[in-house]
Amino acid sequence: MKKTILTGIRPTGNLHIGHYSSAIRLMLDIQAKGDYDNFYVMIADTQALTDNAKNVDKVKNNVIQVAIDLLAAGLNADKCTIFIQSQVPELFEMSGYFLNLVTVARLKRNPTIKEEIKQRGFENTLPVGFLTYPVSQAADILAFNTTIVPAGDDQAPMVEQAREIAQSFNNSYKNVFILPKIQLPDAKILARLPGTDGKIKMSKSAGNSIYLCDDEAIVKQKIMNAYTDPNHIKVSDPGKVDGNVVFSYLDAFCKSEHFEKYLPEYKNLDELKDHYKRGGLGDVKVKLFLNNVMQELLSPIRIKRAQLENNIDEIYEMLFANGKKMQKIAAKKIQEMHDAMGINYEKFKN
Ligand code: TRP
């Protein structure tokens, strides 16, 4: 069986270091290992519209932004196929058949959806398309013979739903679909990065994100203003590293080489943390170190981004060509579905 990897990302804003630490790092790792037959990355615009129907501009403008962010961060268009979901309309047809195989009760049990409904205040205004997006995501996954879905743990219920749909279709008609598996990031810490204000998640609305496209001065400013330990007032005070954003980011991004280069008095992060906990280490020193670590990661991305911004037409061309390629794969799958269901009327003619 071929190893086909597919992941998706909603184009609702520029990508930030939270995306980098989880999703993008996972994609780069897969690309570097090269252990796959196909590697697809979908920019999920139609999924983003399920809670942005009146906000098409936001989604539309961010499609190219996300493509640029992904390429700037190191995805290589020769090694992975980046495409736009709405350019594969076959996915809607597939979702249509899948919708008949899932109950409303099942959709309402999806823990990720439950959480998102709460966050969005959708209790009485829930769009049908939003409730059913896991079904359309099942189509995203199953249309291209995906075997592996690299994603954060919030996506586990979606992959589970895709497996159930695949199984249900296979049992009801014929074996058409492969059951996909999720691939979670290695360490728990890669799963979620807090916002610069200490809130659990980075989000555009909270204004607590460090974006891959932020310039050097903005990144520094955001780091210098980041939430640490509110009781660590004097340098001599003992400080907490848990819930301290600066240390969470260091956990995610700093390596021992960074100490050699920027802070040779310490061997590693454990030593730095111990000193902070004992007292005698000021926030500014740790923040300046974090700034060095982050700038080292972000400057090459920023440079690449500036080049890509001059080639927007080419990027769109690449996305369109990939959309056509993905359409062919999905159309073949739909043909297999029609055959399995016996609604292949063209075969009824003599
Ligand atoms: N639901 C994913 C998110 O919120 C995006 C997505 C859409 C996706 N289609 C997918 C992820 C298929 C993995 C596979 O980010």
XYZ file of C-alpha atoms and ligand atoms in Angstrom:
365
model
C 0.000 0.000 0.000
C 1.221 3.473 -0.840
C 2.005 5.841 1.971
C -0.058 8.956 1.414
C 0.098 11.794 3.877
C -2.487 14.564 3.939
C -2.937 17.460 6.275
C -5.022 20.606 6.162
C -4.959 24.093 7.523
C -7.762 26.682 7.644
C -6.876 30.008 6.029
C -8.280 32.360 8.667
C -5.126 34.325 9.424
C -1.387 34.480 9.020
C 0.459 31.592 10.590
C 2.109 32.153 13.973
C 4.769 30.424 16.048
C 2.054 28.228 17.584
C 1.352 26.804 14.118
C 5.085 26.554 13.532
C 5.751 24.660 16.721
C 3.062 22.062 16.033
C 1.738 21.740 12.492
C 4.555 23.216 10.414
C 7.360 21.528 12.324
C 5.572 18.224 11.878
C 5.240 18.866 8.113
C 8.895 19.859 7.779
C 9.948 16.758 9.634
C 7.892 14.548 7.310
C 9.305 16.330 4.269
C 12.887 15.978 5.522
C 12.486 12.242 6.164
C 10.896 11.822 2.736
C 9.335 8.520 3.775
C 6.153 8.789 1.706
C 4.731 8.278 -1.765
C 2.503 11.356 -1.658
C 2.437 14.335 0.631
C -0.573 16.638 0.284
C -1.193 19.879 2.159
C -4.666 21.332 1.754
C -5.553 24.948 2.384
C -9.045 24.338 3.714
C -10.947 27.406 2.518
C -14.372 25.772 2.289
C -13.986 24.486 5.830
C -13.000 27.991 6.962
C -16.206 29.302 5.354
C -18.361 27.072 7.572
C -18.044 29.675 10.303
C -17.130 32.631 8.072
C -19.908 32.645 5.495
C -20.293 36.414 5.798
C -16.571 36.923 5.930
C -15.417 35.514 2.614
C -12.789 38.237 2.136
C -10.922 37.170 5.228
C -10.760 33.558 4.056
C -9.988 34.443 0.445
C -7.127 36.780 1.326
C -5.592 34.350 3.721
C -5.396 31.502 1.202
C -2.357 33.073 -0.445
C -0.990 34.256 2.900
C -1.031 30.721 4.262
C 0.569 29.413 1.061
C 3.345 31.996 1.401
C 3.795 31.234 5.107
C 4.094 27.501 4.408
C 6.599 27.966 1.595
C 8.578 30.566 3.572
C 8.727 28.209 6.536
C 10.368 25.592 4.327
C 7.728 23.466 2.635
C 9.086 22.583 -0.761
C 6.598 22.611 -3.627
C 8.590 19.820 -5.334
C 8.227 17.549 -2.338
C 4.644 18.242 -1.336
C 1.467 19.183 -3.146
C -0.134 22.293 -1.704
C -3.664 22.923 -2.996
C -6.847 24.854 -2.294
C -9.829 22.844 -1.075
C -12.470 24.725 -3.114
C -10.587 23.854 -6.290
C -11.583 20.232 -5.804
C -15.404 20.468 -5.993
C -15.551 16.646 -6.080
C -15.094 16.873 -2.321
C -18.604 18.320 -2.020
C -20.081 15.459 -3.993
C -18.289 12.945 -1.833
C -19.441 14.715 1.355
C -22.997 14.515 0.045
C -22.906 10.723 0.040
C -21.106 10.617 3.374
C -23.718 12.801 5.075
C -26.181 9.909 4.758
C -23.885 7.649 6.744
C -23.589 9.825 9.862
C -26.211 10.719 12.450
C -26.770 14.194 13.877
C -26.294 12.686 17.350
C -22.862 11.395 16.328
C -21.806 14.806 15.028
C -22.939 16.486 18.228
C -20.776 14.129 20.286
C -17.573 15.262 18.540
C -15.564 16.883 21.377
C -13.682 19.294 19.088
C -16.931 20.537 17.547
C -18.527 20.865 20.980
C -15.660 23.066 22.123
C -15.734 25.154 18.941
C -19.504 25.681 19.220
C -18.971 27.018 22.738
C -16.077 29.280 21.707
C -18.090 30.772 18.883
C -21.309 31.197 20.851
C -23.087 29.036 18.246
C -25.491 27.416 20.766
C -28.565 28.811 18.962
C -27.038 29.909 15.665
C -25.131 26.829 14.616
C -24.679 26.684 10.826
C -25.458 23.218 9.443
C -22.240 23.372 7.445
C -20.263 23.903 10.622
C -21.831 20.957 12.434
C -21.137 18.756 9.433
C -17.610 19.911 8.621
C -16.143 16.712 10.085
C -18.007 14.895 7.313
C -16.504 17.125 4.674
C -13.130 16.700 6.354
C -13.636 12.942 6.034
C -13.977 13.551 2.302
C -10.769 15.643 2.325
C -8.992 12.704 3.852
C -10.642 9.785 2.038
C -10.770 11.273 -1.478
C -7.028 10.964 -1.962
C -6.356 7.527 -0.427
C -4.752 9.093 2.617
C -3.088 6.657 4.988
C -1.673 9.172 7.480
C -2.989 12.502 8.775
C -0.345 14.449 10.683
C -2.175 16.799 13.043
C -2.624 17.958 16.628
C -4.743 15.989 19.080
C -7.740 18.276 18.465
C -7.958 16.577 15.057
C -8.160 13.042 16.487
C -12.003 13.104 16.557
C -12.004 14.147 12.871
C -9.771 11.281 11.839
C -11.880 8.921 13.952
C -14.985 10.215 12.152
C -13.302 9.658 8.783
C -12.460 6.085 9.761
C -16.057 5.420 10.824
C -17.374 6.812 7.545
C -14.877 4.780 5.523
C -15.848 1.650 7.423
C -19.547 2.355 7.068
C -19.226 2.922 3.316
C -17.082 -0.182 2.859
C -19.570 -2.294 4.841
C -22.654 -0.873 3.154
C -21.365 -1.184 -0.421
C -17.885 -2.356 -1.346
C -14.367 -1.849 -0.106
C -13.469 1.529 -1.562
C -11.777 3.396 1.256
C -8.558 2.959 3.187
C -8.826 3.613 6.928
C -6.524 6.551 7.742
C -4.496 7.022 10.924
C -3.542 10.211 12.723
C 0.123 11.022 13.357
C 0.478 13.225 16.444
C 3.531 15.435 17.070
C 6.175 13.721 19.215
C 6.213 15.654 22.450
C 3.147 16.921 24.255
C 4.642 20.385 24.313
C 4.573 20.596 20.549
C 0.817 20.327 20.667
C -0.020 23.827 21.876
C 1.838 27.041 22.581
C 0.272 29.656 24.895
C -0.320 33.235 23.755
C 2.141 35.982 24.734
C -0.412 37.077 27.370
C -0.354 33.664 29.065
C -3.751 32.582 27.666
C -3.905 28.942 26.697
C -4.042 29.533 22.941
C -2.651 31.982 20.422
C -5.386 33.632 18.427
C -5.796 36.602 16.183
C -8.722 38.000 18.161
C -6.774 37.899 21.447
C -3.861 39.796 19.832
C -1.432 37.462 21.591
C 0.354 35.846 18.649
C 3.832 36.142 17.219
C 3.410 35.778 13.452
C 5.918 34.312 11.027
C 5.535 37.553 9.043
C 6.196 39.909 11.997
C 9.282 42.047 11.513
C 12.253 41.863 13.830
C 11.299 44.851 15.998
C 7.726 43.607 16.502
C 8.892 40.143 17.492
C 11.240 41.670 20.044
C 8.551 43.977 21.377
C 6.085 41.090 21.783
C 8.690 39.022 23.603
C 9.721 41.851 25.927
C 6.051 42.355 26.848
C 5.258 38.668 27.256
C 3.606 37.333 30.401
C 6.007 35.720 32.891
C 5.483 35.176 36.609
C 3.561 38.136 38.083
C 5.122 37.473 41.516
C 8.662 37.602 40.165
C 9.124 41.309 40.739
C 12.712 41.800 41.886
C 15.575 39.941 40.241
C 16.304 38.271 43.568
C 12.727 36.865 43.866
C 12.294 33.175 43.172
C 10.295 32.715 39.955
C 7.904 30.169 38.477
C 8.595 28.568 35.111
C 5.262 26.747 34.830
C 2.705 28.952 33.117
C 5.535 31.350 32.283
C 5.221 32.065 28.581
C 8.904 32.841 28.068
C 9.875 29.427 29.372
C 7.101 27.703 27.408
C 8.540 29.195 24.214
C 12.068 28.225 25.227
C 10.807 24.694 25.884
C 9.464 24.635 22.345
C 12.310 26.285 20.467
C 15.641 26.467 22.285
C 18.450 23.985 21.775
C 21.763 23.605 23.577
C 23.590 25.353 20.680
C 21.621 28.480 21.512
C 23.221 28.553 24.960
C 26.732 28.288 23.513
C 25.974 31.112 21.163
C 23.890 33.545 23.182
C 24.083 32.621 26.859
C 27.264 30.621 27.536
C 26.991 30.990 31.341
C 24.376 28.221 31.207
C 24.722 24.793 29.650
C 21.080 24.141 29.008
C 17.506 25.096 29.736
C 17.354 23.093 32.957
C 20.194 25.173 34.418
C 18.500 28.374 33.359
C 15.195 27.245 34.863
C 16.870 26.232 38.135
C 18.438 29.657 38.467
C 15.110 31.364 37.744
C 13.345 29.221 40.327
C 16.025 29.910 42.986
C 15.929 33.656 42.372
C 18.636 35.957 41.089
C 17.754 35.790 37.387
C 15.816 38.662 35.863
C 13.073 38.423 33.223
C 14.877 40.783 30.867
C 17.880 38.500 30.546
C 15.698 35.478 29.780
C 13.588 37.484 27.336
C 16.615 38.770 25.458
C 17.828 35.190 25.154
C 14.422 34.070 23.877
C 14.506 36.947 21.402
C 17.818 35.664 20.001
C 16.409 32.148 19.703
C 13.260 33.341 17.947
C 15.031 35.732 15.591
C 17.336 32.918 14.505
C 14.267 30.870 13.567
C 12.237 33.698 12.068
C 14.784 35.737 10.076
C 15.307 33.182 7.288
C 11.519 32.776 7.052
C 11.145 36.547 6.801
C 13.732 36.759 4.005
C 12.122 33.927 2.041
C 8.727 35.524 2.554
C 9.879 38.801 1.018
C 11.030 36.912 -2.110
C 7.806 34.925 -2.353
C 5.732 38.069 -2.111
C 7.226 39.116 -5.437
C 6.054 35.857 -7.011
C 2.398 35.714 -6.060
C 1.283 34.847 -9.612
C 3.598 31.871 -9.732
C 2.341 30.639 -6.381
C -1.263 30.847 -7.593
C -0.278 28.948 -10.760
C 1.294 26.228 -8.643
C -1.849 26.011 -6.478
C -4.136 25.833 -9.538
C -2.067 23.098 -11.195
C -2.093 21.128 -7.950
C -5.858 21.604 -7.668
C -6.283 19.999 -11.108
C -4.060 17.092 -10.142
C -6.031 16.527 -6.939
C -9.334 16.808 -8.829
C -8.321 13.852 -11.002
C -7.586 11.689 -7.971
C -10.879 12.632 -6.303
C -12.878 12.087 -9.513
C -11.493 8.568 -9.772
C -12.531 7.889 -6.207
C -16.041 9.138 -6.921
C -16.220 6.795 -9.883
C -15.282 3.945 -7.544
C -18.015 5.087 -5.141
C -20.610 5.170 -7.919
C -19.552 1.696 -9.010
C -19.726 0.377 -5.448
C -23.168 1.913 -4.913
C -24.422 0.797 -8.313
C -25.314 4.297 -9.474
C -23.001 4.048 -12.462
C -25.805 4.514 -14.998
C -23.507 4.812 -17.958
C -22.867 1.093 -17.547
C -26.609 0.366 -18.003
C -26.582 1.350 -21.690
C -25.722 -1.304 -24.240
N -9.721 20.877 10.670
C -8.378 21.315 10.386
C -8.084 22.554 11.237
O -8.950 23.063 11.891
C -8.154 21.653 8.947
C -8.401 20.516 7.982
C -9.294 20.499 6.958
C -7.727 19.267 7.946
N -9.225 19.355 6.257
C -8.278 18.567 6.840
C -6.729 18.673 8.724
C -7.851 17.272 6.525
C -6.310 17.388 8.419
C -6.870 16.686 7.317
O -6.982 23.041 11.253
